[in-house]
Amino acid sequence: MIIDSIDNIRNYNMGLEFILEHLKAFTFTKGKFEMDSKSYFGIGLEYETKQSDSLFWEAHRKNLDIHCILKGEEFIEIADISNSRSTNDYQDDYQLFEATAEQKIHLKEGMFLLLFPHEVHKT
């Protein structure tokens, strides 16, 4: 997991600079959209905060999951996949889990969170 300001994304030398450039020219779009190439995509979400117990845990196997907060703030709960139990079959790089939060991250406007495949999370 990496948590930082979007302005510092270049510091990680992981080929993520295109995200910063895309965000600078970004016009908010709800739903899935392509970035840079078909290898990278985003999903524009806009929602009201909900209670944690009404949300679901998820994880991805192939893709890193990057949450960029453009407006507002959100809490993200995180657990290790080894301490979680899957509740559905894996499909489309997405799987649901039952888990207990091991960490709770508070993301504010202008921050990003990069999650790796072993990090089950709910927002």
Coordinates of C-alpha atoms in Angstrom, one line a residue:
M1 CA 0.0 0.0 0.0
I2 CA 1.1 3.5 -0.8
I3 CA -0.6 6.6 0.6
D4 CA 0.5 10.1 -0.5
S5 CA -0.4 13.4 -2.2
I6 CA -1.2 13.1 -5.9
D7 CA 1.5 15.7 -6.4
N8 CA 4.1 13.2 -5.2
I9 CA 3.2 10.3 -7.5
R10 CA 6.3 10.8 -9.6
N11 CA 8.5 9.9 -6.6
Y12 CA 7.5 6.3 -6.8
N13 CA 9.2 5.4 -10.1
M14 CA 6.5 2.9 -10.9
G15 CA 5.4 4.3 -14.3
L16 CA 2.5 6.1 -12.7
E17 CA 3.3 9.5 -13.9
F18 CA 0.6 9.2 -16.6
I19 CA -2.0 9.2 -13.9
L20 CA -0.9 12.6 -12.7
E21 CA -0.9 14.0 -16.2
H22 CA -4.3 12.5 -16.9
L23 CA -5.7 14.0 -13.6
K24 CA -4.4 17.5 -14.6
A25 CA -6.5 17.4 -17.7
F26 CA -9.3 15.3 -16.3
T27 CA -12.9 16.1 -16.8
F28 CA -15.0 14.0 -14.4
T29 CA -16.8 11.2 -16.1
K30 CA -18.9 8.6 -14.3
G31 CA -18.3 5.0 -15.2
K32 CA -15.3 3.3 -16.8
F33 CA -13.0 5.2 -19.1
E34 CA -9.6 4.4 -20.8
M35 CA -6.4 6.2 -19.8
D36 CA -3.2 6.3 -21.9
S37 CA -3.9 2.9 -23.5
K38 CA -6.2 -0.1 -23.1
S39 CA -3.8 -1.3 -20.4
Y40 CA -4.9 1.4 -18.0
F41 CA -8.5 2.5 -17.2
G42 CA -10.3 4.4 -14.5
I43 CA -13.8 4.3 -13.1
G44 CA -15.3 7.6 -12.1
L45 CA -17.4 7.3 -9.0
E46 CA -19.5 9.9 -7.2
Y47 CA -21.4 8.8 -4.1
E48 CA -22.6 9.8 -0.6
T49 CA -20.8 8.4 2.4
K50 CA -22.3 5.2 3.7
Q51 CA -21.9 3.2 7.0
S52 CA -19.1 0.7 6.8
D53 CA -21.3 -2.3 7.7
S54 CA -23.4 -1.7 4.5
L55 CA -20.4 -1.9 2.2
F56 CA -18.6 -4.9 0.7
W57 CA -14.9 -6.0 0.8
E58 CA -13.2 -6.5 -2.6
A59 CA -9.8 -7.4 -4.0
H60 CA -8.2 -7.7 -7.4
R61 CA -5.6 -10.2 -8.6
K62 CA -4.2 -8.7 -11.8
N63 CA -4.5 -4.9 -11.4
L64 CA -3.3 -2.5 -8.9
D65 CA -6.2 -0.4 -7.5
I66 CA -5.5 3.3 -7.2
H67 CA -8.0 5.6 -5.4
C68 CA -7.5 9.3 -6.2
I69 CA -9.7 11.7 -4.3
L70 CA -10.6 14.6 -6.5
K71 CA -13.2 16.1 -4.2
G72 CA -14.3 15.4 -0.7
E73 CA -12.8 12.6 1.4
E74 CA -13.3 8.9 2.2
F75 CA -12.3 6.2 4.6
I76 CA -11.0 3.0 3.3
E77 CA -10.7 -0.1 5.5
I78 CA -8.0 -2.6 4.6
A79 CA -7.3 -6.3 5.5
D80 CA -4.8 -8.8 4.3
I81 CA -6.3 -11.4 1.9
S82 CA -4.8 -14.2 4.0
N83 CA -7.1 -13.1 6.8
S84 CA -10.2 -12.9 4.6
R85 CA -12.7 -15.4 3.2
S86 CA -13.9 -15.1 -0.4
T87 CA -17.7 -15.0 -0.9
N88 CA -17.9 -15.4 -4.7
D89 CA -15.9 -16.8 -7.6
Y90 CA -13.1 -14.6 -9.0
Q91 CA -14.1 -13.0 -12.3
D92 CA -13.1 -9.9 -14.3
D93 CA -10.3 -9.2 -11.8
Y94 CA -12.8 -8.8 -9.0
Q95 CA -13.7 -10.9 -6.0
L96 CA -15.7 -10.2 -2.9
F97 CA -14.7 -11.1 0.6
E98 CA -15.6 -11.2 4.3
A99 CA -12.9 -9.6 6.4
T100 CA -12.2 -7.6 9.5
A101 CA -10.5 -4.2 9.1
E102 CA -6.8 -4.3 10.1
Q103 CA -6.3 -0.6 9.0
K104 CA -8.5 2.4 8.4
I105 CA -7.2 5.0 6.0
H106 CA -8.6 8.5 5.8
L107 CA -8.1 9.9 2.3
K108 CA -8.6 13.6 1.7
E109 CA -8.9 15.7 -1.4
G110 CA -5.7 15.6 -3.4
M111 CA -4.5 12.2 -2.0
F112 CA -4.1 8.8 -3.6
L113 CA -4.0 5.3 -2.3
L114 CA -2.4 2.4 -4.3
L115 CA -3.6 -1.0 -3.2
F116 CA -1.8 -4.3 -4.2
P117 CA -3.6 -7.6 -4.9
H118 CA -3.2 -9.0 -1.4
E119 CA -5.0 -6.0 0.1
V120 CA -8.7 -6.5 0.5
H121 CA -10.5 -3.2 1.0
K122 CA -13.8 -1.4 1.2
T123 CA -14.5 2.3 0.7

